[in-house]
mmCIF file of C-alpha atoms in Angstrom:
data_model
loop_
_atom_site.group_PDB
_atom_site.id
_atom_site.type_symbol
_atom_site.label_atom_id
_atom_site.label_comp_id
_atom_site.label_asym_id
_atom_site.label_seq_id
_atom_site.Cartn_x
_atom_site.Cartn_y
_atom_site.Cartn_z
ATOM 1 C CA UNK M 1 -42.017 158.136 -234.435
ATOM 2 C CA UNK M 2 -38.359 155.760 -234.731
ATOM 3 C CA UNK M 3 -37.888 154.728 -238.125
ATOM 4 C CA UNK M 4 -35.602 151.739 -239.756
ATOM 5 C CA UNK M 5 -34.349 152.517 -243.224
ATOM 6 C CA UNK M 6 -34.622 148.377 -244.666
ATOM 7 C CA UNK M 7 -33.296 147.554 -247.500
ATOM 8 C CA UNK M 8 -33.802 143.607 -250.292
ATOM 9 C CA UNK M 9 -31.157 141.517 -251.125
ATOM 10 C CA UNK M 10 -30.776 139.315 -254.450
ATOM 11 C CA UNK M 11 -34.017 138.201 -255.623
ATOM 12 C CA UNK M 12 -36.421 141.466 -256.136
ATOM 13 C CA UNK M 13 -34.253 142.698 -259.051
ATOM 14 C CA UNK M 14 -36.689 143.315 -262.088
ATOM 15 C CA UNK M 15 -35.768 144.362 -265.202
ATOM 16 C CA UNK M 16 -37.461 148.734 -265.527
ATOM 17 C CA UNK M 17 -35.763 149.112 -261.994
ATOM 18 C CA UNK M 18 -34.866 152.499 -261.414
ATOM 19 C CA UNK M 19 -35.542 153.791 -264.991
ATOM 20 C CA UNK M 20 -38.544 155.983 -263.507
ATOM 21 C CA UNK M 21 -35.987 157.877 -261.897
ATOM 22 C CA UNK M 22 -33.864 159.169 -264.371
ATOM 23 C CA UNK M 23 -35.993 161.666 -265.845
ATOM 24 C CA UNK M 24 -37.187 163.263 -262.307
ATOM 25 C CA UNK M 25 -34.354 163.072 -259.977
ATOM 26 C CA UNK M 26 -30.736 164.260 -260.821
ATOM 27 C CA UNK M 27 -29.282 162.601 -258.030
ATOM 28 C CA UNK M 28 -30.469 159.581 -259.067
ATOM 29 C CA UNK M 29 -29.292 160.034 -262.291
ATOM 30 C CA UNK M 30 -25.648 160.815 -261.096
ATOM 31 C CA UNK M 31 -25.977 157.387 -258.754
ATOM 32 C CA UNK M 32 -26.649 155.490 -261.917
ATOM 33 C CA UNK M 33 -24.145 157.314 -264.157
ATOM 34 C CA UNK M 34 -21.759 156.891 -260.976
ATOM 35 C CA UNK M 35 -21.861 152.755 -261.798
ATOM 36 C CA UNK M 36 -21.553 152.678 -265.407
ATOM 37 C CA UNK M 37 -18.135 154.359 -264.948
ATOM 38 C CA UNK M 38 -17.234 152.682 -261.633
ATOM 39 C CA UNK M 39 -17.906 149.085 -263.258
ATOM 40 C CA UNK M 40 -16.274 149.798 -266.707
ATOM 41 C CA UNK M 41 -20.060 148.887 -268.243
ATOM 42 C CA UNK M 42 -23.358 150.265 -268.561
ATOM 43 C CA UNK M 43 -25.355 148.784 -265.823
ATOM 44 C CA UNK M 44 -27.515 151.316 -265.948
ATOM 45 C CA UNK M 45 -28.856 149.957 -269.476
ATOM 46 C CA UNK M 46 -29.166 146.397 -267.928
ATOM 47 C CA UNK M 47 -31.448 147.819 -265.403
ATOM 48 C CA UNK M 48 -33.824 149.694 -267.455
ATOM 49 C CA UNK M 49 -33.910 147.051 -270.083
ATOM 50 C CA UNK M 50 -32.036 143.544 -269.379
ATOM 51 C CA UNK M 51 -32.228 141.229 -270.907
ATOM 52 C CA UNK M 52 -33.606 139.418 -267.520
ATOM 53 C CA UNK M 53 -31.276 136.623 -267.984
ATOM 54 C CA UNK M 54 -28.435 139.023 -267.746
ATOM 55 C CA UNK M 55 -29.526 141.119 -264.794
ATOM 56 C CA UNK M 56 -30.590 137.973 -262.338
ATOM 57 C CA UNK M 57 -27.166 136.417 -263.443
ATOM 58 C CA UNK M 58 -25.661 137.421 -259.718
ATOM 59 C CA UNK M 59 -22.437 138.976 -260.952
ATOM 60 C CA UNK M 60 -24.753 141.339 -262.198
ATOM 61 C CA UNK M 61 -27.522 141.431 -259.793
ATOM 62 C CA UNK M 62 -25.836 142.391 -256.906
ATOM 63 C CA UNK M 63 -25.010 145.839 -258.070
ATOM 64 C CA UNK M 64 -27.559 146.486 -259.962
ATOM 65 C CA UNK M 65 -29.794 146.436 -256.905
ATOM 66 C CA UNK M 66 -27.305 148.093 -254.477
ATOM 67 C CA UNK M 67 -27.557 151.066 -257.426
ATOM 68 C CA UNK M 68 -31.431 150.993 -257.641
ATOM 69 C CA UNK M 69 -31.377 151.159 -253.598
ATOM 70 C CA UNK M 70 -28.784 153.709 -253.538
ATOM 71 C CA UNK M 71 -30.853 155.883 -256.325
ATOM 72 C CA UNK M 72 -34.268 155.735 -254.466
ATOM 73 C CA UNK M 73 -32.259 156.822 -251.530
ATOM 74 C CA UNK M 74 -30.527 160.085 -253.277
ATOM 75 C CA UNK M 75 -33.692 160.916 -254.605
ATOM 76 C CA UNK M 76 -35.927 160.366 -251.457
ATOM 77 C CA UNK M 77 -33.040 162.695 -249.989
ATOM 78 C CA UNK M 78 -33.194 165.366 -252.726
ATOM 79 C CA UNK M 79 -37.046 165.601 -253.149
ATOM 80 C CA UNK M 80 -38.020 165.239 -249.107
ATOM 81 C CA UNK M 81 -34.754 167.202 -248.548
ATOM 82 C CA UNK M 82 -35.143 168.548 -244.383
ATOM 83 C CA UNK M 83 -38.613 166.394 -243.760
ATOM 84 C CA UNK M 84 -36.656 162.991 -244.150
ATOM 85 C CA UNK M 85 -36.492 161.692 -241.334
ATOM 86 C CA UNK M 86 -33.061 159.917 -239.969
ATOM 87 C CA UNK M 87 -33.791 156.090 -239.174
ATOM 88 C CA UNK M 88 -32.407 155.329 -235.632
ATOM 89 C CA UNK M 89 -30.993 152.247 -237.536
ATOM 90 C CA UNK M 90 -30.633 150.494 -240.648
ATOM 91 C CA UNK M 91 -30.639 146.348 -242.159
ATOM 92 C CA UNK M 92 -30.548 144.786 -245.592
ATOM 93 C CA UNK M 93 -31.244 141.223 -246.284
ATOM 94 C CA UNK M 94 -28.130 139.536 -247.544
ATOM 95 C CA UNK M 95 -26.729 141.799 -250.576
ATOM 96 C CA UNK M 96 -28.929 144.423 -248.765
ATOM 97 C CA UNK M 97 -26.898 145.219 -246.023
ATOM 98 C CA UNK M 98 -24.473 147.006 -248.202
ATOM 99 C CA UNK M 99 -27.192 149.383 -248.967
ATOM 100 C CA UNK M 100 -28.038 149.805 -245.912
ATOM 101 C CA UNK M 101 -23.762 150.150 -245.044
ATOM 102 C CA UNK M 102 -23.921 152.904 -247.697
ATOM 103 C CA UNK M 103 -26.825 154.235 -245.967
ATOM 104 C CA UNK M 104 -25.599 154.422 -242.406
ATOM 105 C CA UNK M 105 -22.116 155.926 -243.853
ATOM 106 C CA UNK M 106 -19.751 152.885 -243.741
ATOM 107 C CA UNK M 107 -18.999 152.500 -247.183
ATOM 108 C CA UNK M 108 -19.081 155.181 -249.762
ATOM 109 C CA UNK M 109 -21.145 154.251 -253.303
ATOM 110 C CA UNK M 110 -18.406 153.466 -255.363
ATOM 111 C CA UNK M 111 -16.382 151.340 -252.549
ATOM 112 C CA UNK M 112 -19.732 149.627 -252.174
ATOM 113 C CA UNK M 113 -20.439 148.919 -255.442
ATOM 114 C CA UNK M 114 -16.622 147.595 -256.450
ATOM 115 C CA UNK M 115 -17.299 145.302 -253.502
ATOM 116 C CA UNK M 116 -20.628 143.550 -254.679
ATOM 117 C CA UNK M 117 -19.691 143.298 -258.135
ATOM 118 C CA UNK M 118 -16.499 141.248 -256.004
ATOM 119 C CA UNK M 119 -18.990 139.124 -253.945
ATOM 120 C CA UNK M 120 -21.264 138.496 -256.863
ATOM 121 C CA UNK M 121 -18.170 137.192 -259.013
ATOM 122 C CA UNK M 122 -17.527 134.902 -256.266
ATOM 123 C CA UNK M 123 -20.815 133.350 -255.225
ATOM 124 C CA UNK M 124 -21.327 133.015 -259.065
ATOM 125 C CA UNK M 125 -18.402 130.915 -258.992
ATOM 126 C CA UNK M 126 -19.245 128.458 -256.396
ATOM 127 C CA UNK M 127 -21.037 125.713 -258.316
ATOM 128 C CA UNK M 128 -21.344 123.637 -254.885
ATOM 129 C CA UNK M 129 -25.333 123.035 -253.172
ATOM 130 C CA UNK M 130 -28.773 123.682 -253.358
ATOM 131 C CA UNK M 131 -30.692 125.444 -251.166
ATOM 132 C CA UNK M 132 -35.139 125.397 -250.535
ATOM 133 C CA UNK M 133 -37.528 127.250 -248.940
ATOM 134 C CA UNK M 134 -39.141 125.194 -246.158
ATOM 135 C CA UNK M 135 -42.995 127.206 -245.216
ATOM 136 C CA UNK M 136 -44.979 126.579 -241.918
ATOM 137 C CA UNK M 137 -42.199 124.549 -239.872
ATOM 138 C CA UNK M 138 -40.775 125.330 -236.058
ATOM 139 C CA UNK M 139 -37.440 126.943 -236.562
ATOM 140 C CA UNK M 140 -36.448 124.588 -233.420
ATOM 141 C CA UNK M 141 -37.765 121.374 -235.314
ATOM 142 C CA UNK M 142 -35.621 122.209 -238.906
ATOM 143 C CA UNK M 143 -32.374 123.126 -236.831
ATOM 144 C CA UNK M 144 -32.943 119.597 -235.607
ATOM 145 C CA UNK M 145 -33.156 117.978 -238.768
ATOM 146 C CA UNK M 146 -30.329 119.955 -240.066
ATOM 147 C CA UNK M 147 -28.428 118.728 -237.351
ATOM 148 C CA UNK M 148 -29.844 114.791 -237.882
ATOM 149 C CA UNK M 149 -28.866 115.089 -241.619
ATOM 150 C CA UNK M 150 -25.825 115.845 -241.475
ATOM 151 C CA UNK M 151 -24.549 114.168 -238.650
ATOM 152 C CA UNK M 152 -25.691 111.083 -240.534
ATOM 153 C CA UNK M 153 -24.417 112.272 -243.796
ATOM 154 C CA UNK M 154 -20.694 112.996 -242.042
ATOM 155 C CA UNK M 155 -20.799 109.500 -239.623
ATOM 156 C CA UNK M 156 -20.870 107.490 -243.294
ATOM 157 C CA UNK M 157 -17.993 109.649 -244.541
ATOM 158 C CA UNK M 158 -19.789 111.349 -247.138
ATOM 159 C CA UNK M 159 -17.644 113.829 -248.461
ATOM 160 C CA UNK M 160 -20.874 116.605 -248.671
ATOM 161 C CA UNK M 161 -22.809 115.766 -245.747
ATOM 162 C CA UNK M 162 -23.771 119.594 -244.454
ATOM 163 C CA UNK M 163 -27.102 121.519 -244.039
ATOM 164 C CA UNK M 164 -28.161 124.716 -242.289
ATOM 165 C CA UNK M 165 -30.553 127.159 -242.058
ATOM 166 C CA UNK M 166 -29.320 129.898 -244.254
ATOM 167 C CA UNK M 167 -32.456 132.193 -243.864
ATOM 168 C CA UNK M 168 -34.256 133.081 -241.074
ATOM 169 C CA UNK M 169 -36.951 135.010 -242.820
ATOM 170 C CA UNK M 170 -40.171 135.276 -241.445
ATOM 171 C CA UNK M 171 -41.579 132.642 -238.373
ATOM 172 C CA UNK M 172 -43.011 130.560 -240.918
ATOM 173 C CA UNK M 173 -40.766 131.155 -243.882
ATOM 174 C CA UNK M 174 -37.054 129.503 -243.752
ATOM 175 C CA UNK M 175 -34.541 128.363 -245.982
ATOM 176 C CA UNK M 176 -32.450 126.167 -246.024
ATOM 177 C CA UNK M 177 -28.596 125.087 -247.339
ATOM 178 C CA UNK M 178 -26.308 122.475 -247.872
ATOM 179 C CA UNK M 179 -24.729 120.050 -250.405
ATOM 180 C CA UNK M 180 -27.438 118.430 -252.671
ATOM 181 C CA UNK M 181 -28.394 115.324 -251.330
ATOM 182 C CA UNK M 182 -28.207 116.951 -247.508
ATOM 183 C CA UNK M 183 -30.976 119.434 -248.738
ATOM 184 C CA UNK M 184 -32.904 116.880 -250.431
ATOM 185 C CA UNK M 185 -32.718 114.430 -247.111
ATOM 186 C CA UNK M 186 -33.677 117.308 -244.806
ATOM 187 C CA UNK M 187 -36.214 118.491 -247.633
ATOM 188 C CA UNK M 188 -38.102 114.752 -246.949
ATOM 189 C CA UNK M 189 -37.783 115.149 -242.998
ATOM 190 C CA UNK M 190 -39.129 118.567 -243.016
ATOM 191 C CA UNK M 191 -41.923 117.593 -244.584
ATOM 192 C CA UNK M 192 -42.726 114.395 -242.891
ATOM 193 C CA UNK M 193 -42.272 116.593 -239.456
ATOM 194 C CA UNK M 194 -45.022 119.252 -240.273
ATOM 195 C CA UNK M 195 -43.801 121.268 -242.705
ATOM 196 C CA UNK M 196 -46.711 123.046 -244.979
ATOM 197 C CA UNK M 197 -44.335 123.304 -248.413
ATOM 198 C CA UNK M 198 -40.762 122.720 -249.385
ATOM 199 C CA UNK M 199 -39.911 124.626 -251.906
ATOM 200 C CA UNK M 200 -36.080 123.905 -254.032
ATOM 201 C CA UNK M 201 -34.610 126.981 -254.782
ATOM 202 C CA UNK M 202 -33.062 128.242 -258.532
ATOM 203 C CA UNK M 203 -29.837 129.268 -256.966
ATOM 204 C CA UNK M 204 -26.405 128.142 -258.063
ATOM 205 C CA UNK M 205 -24.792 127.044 -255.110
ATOM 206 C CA UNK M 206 -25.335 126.859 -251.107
ATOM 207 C CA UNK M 207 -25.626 130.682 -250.026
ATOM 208 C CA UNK M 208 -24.864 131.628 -246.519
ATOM 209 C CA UNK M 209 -23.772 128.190 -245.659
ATOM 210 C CA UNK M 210 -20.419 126.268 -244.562
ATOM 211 C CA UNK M 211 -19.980 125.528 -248.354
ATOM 212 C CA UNK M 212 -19.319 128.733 -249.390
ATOM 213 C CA UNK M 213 -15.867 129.636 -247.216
ATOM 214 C CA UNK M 214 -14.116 129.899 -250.537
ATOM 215 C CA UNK M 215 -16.521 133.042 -251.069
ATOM 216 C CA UNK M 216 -15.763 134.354 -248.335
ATOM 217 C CA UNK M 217 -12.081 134.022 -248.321
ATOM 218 C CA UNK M 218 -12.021 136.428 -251.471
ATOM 219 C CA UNK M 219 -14.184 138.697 -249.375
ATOM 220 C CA UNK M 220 -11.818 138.692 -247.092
ATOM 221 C CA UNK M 221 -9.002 139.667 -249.404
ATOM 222 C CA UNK M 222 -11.572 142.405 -251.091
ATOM 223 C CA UNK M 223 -12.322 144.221 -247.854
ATOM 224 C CA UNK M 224 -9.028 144.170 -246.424
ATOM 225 C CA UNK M 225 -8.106 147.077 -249.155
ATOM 226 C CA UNK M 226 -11.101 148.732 -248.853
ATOM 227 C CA UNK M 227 -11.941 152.208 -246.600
ATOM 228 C CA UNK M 228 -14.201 151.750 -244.457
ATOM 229 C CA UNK M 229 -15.825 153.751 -241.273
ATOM 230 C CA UNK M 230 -17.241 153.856 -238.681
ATOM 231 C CA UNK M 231 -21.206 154.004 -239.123
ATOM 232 C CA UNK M 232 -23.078 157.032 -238.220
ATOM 233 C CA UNK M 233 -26.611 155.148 -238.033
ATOM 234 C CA UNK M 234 -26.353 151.438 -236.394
ATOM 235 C CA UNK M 235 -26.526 148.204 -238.346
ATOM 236 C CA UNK M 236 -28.218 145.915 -237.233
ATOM 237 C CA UNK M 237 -26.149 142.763 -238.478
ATOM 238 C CA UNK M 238 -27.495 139.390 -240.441
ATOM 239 C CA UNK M 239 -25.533 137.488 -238.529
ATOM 240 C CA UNK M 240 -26.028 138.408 -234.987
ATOM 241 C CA UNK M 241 -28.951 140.778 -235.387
ATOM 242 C CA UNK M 242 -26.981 143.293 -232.617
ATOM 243 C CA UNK M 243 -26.138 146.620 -233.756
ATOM 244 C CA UNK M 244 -22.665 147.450 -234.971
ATOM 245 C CA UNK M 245 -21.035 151.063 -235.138
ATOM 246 C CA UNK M 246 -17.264 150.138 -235.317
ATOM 247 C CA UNK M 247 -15.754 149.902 -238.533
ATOM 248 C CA UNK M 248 -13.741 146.885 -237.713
ATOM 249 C CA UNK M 249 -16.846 145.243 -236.722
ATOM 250 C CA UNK M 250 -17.881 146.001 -240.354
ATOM 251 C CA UNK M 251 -15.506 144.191 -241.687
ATOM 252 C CA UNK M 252 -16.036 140.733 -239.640
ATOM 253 C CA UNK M 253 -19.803 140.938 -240.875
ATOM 254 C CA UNK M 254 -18.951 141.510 -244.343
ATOM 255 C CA UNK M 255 -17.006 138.148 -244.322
ATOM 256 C CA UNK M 256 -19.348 136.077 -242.351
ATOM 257 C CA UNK M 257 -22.399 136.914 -243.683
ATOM 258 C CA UNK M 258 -20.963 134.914 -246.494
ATOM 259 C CA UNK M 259 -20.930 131.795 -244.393
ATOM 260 C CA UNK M 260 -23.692 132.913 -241.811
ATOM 261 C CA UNK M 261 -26.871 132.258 -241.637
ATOM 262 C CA UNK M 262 -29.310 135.620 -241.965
ATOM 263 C CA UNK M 263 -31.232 136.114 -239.186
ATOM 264 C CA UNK M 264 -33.837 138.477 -240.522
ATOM 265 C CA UNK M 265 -36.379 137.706 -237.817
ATOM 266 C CA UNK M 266 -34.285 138.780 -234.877
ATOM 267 C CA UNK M 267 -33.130 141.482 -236.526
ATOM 268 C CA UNK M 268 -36.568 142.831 -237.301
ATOM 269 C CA UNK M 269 -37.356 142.097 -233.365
ATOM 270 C CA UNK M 270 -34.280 143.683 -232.484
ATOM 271 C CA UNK M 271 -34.985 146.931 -234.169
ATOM 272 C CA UNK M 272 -38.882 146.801 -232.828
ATOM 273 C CA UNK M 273 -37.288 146.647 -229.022
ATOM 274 C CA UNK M 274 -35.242 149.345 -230.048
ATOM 275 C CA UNK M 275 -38.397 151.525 -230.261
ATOM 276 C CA UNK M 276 -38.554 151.586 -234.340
ATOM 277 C CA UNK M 277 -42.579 151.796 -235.429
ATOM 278 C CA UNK M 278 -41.766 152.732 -239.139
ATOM 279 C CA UNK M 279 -39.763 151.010 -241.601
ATOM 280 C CA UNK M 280 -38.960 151.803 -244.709
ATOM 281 C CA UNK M 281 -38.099 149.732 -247.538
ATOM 282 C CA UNK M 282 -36.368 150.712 -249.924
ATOM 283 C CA UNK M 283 -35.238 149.126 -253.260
ATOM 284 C CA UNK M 284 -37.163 147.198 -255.938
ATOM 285 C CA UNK M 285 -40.255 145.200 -254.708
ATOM 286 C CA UNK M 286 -41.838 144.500 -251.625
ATOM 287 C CA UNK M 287 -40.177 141.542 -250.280
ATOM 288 C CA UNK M 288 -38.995 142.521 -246.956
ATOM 289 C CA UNK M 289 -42.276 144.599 -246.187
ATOM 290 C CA UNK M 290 -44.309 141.143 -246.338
ATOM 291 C CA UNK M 291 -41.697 139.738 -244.310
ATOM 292 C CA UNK M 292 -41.962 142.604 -241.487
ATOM 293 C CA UNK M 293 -45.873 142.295 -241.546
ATOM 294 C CA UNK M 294 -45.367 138.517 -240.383
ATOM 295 C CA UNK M 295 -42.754 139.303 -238.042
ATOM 296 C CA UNK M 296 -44.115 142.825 -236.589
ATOM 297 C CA UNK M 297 -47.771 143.179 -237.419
ATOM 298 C CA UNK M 298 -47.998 146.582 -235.448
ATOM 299 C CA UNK M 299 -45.648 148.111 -237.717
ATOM 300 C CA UNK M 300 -46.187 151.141 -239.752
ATOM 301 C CA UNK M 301 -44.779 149.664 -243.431
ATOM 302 C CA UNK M 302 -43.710 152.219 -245.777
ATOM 303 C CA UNK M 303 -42.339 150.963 -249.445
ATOM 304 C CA UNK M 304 -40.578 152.787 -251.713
ATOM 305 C CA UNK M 305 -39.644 150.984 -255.077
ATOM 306 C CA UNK M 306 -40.286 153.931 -257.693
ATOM 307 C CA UNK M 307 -40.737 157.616 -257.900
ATOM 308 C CA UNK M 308 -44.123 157.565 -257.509
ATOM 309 C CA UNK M 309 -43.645 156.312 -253.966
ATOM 310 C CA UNK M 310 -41.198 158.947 -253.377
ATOM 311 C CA UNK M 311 -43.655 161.502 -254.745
ATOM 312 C CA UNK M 312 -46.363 159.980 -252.472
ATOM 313 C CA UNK M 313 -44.104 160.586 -249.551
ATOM 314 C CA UNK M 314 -43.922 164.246 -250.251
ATOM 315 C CA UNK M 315 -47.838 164.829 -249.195
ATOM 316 C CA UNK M 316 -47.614 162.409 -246.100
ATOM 317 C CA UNK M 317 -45.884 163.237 -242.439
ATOM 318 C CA UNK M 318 -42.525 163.984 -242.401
ATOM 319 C CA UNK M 319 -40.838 159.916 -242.817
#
């Protein structure tokens, strides 16, 4: 039985994350003790107890999830110890693929960590955009009007004329990105065209769109310092949904996934043709296991979000 080890990006943080931990799993403690120290603060605290508005500021988010992930995983390892199984690849959504970078043995914790609390900084800083959910419209239709809006947008010389698809989530769950009025234009022709809900977003700025190149400049500069190696388990990429191994191919998806749109769906389809039947998610709620149940119904979904999922994993087969 193939497993993928999944893992949520910004978005399922809530404030408790990880706190069940710290009592029964001393790896998990040393993960979160590992941050405080790493980030000069006590993100640990700000997990366990917020205040919310803190923790979903995205400075802040971004490694405080990458820690909760990173803690479920050292104590699924210490508790399942030999009947863990290895996933014959890993994926994160968005901020997840870290995780799931740390996971496969690309980046260690703390290089990990110093480099979300980077790209969090960042997007927090880019005031530019909106972005909104479109539900129940043909990904072929939206890239269409994306396309429509802002060509018109651009042929009138409007200095913000750009939208994309930033998410490709589930078949009939997409997102998209762009400067204000492009979203809201394309928002209209989406729905006039079919779509079931459009849905604005309360996000700062245009994730995972053309607007955010600034962002992903400073990745740029941030990974070009960093170690990083070649994976031992394949990724398989937001932005192309192939696998990658090579460590320099690590670094190219860790800037463009910045800009890129994330193509979640392939990537789940992707990792079914590669023979996976399990996947495991694993980090605070259950947002990418309702998005593999669209996307692969057959799957076997396995969640793990607390330590009671890790202890329920201790009477099942090995995972």
């Amino acid at each position: 039985m193939s497993i993928a080890w999944v893992f949520p990006g910004q978005g399922s943080q809530v404030v408790g994350m990880g706190r069940d931990l710290i009592a029964a799993s001393a790896a998990a403690r040393q993960i979160f003790a590992t941050a405080d120290e790493t980030l000069g603060f006590e993100l640990s605290t700000l997990c366990f107890s917020g205040p919310e508005t803190d923790l979903t500021a995205t400075e802040n988010a971004q490694p405080a999830l990458l820690t909760t992930s990173m803690a479920l995983l050292a104590a699924m390892r210490e508790f399942l110890g030999d009947r863990l199984e290895q996933p014959i690849a890993v994926a994160g959504h968005s901020l997840g693929e870290y995780s799931a970078l740390v996971a496969g043995g690309a980046l260690d914790f703390t290089t990990a960590l110093r480099l979300v609390r980077r790209r969090g900084e960042l997007m927090a800083a880019a005031h530019e955009g909106s972005m909104a959910a479109v539900i129940g419209l043909d990904a072929g239709i939206l890239e269409q009007i994306c396309q429509e809006v802002s060509a018109a947008l651009q042929h009138n010389n409007h200095l913000h004329g750009t939208v994309v698809i930033a998410n490709y989530n589930a078949p009939d769950q997409l997102v998209i990105s762009g400067s204000v009025v492009a979203v809201e234009h394309a928002s209209l022709l989406a729905k006039s065209r079919g779509a079931k809900r459009v849905i604005p977003l309360k996000v700062s700025a245009a994730f995972h769109s053309p607007l955010m190149v600034d962002a992903a400049e400073g990745m740029a500069q941030a990974i070009a310092s960093a170690t990083v190696h070649d994976l031992d388990i394949p990724l398989i990429a937001n932005v192309t949904a192939e696998p990658l191994r090579d460590a320099d191919d690590v670094r190219r998806e860790i800037v463009a996934q910045v800009v890129a749109p994330v193509r979640w769906i392939a990537s789940v389809q992707h990792m079914v043709a590669m023979g996976v039947e399990t996947f495991v998610e694993i980090g605070p709620g259950r947002v990418l296991t309702g998005l593999i149940r669209r996307i692969a119904p057959e799957a076997r979904l396995i969640n793990v979000a607390t330590f009671e999922d890790i202890r329920a994993l201790t009477a099942m087969q090995p995972v």
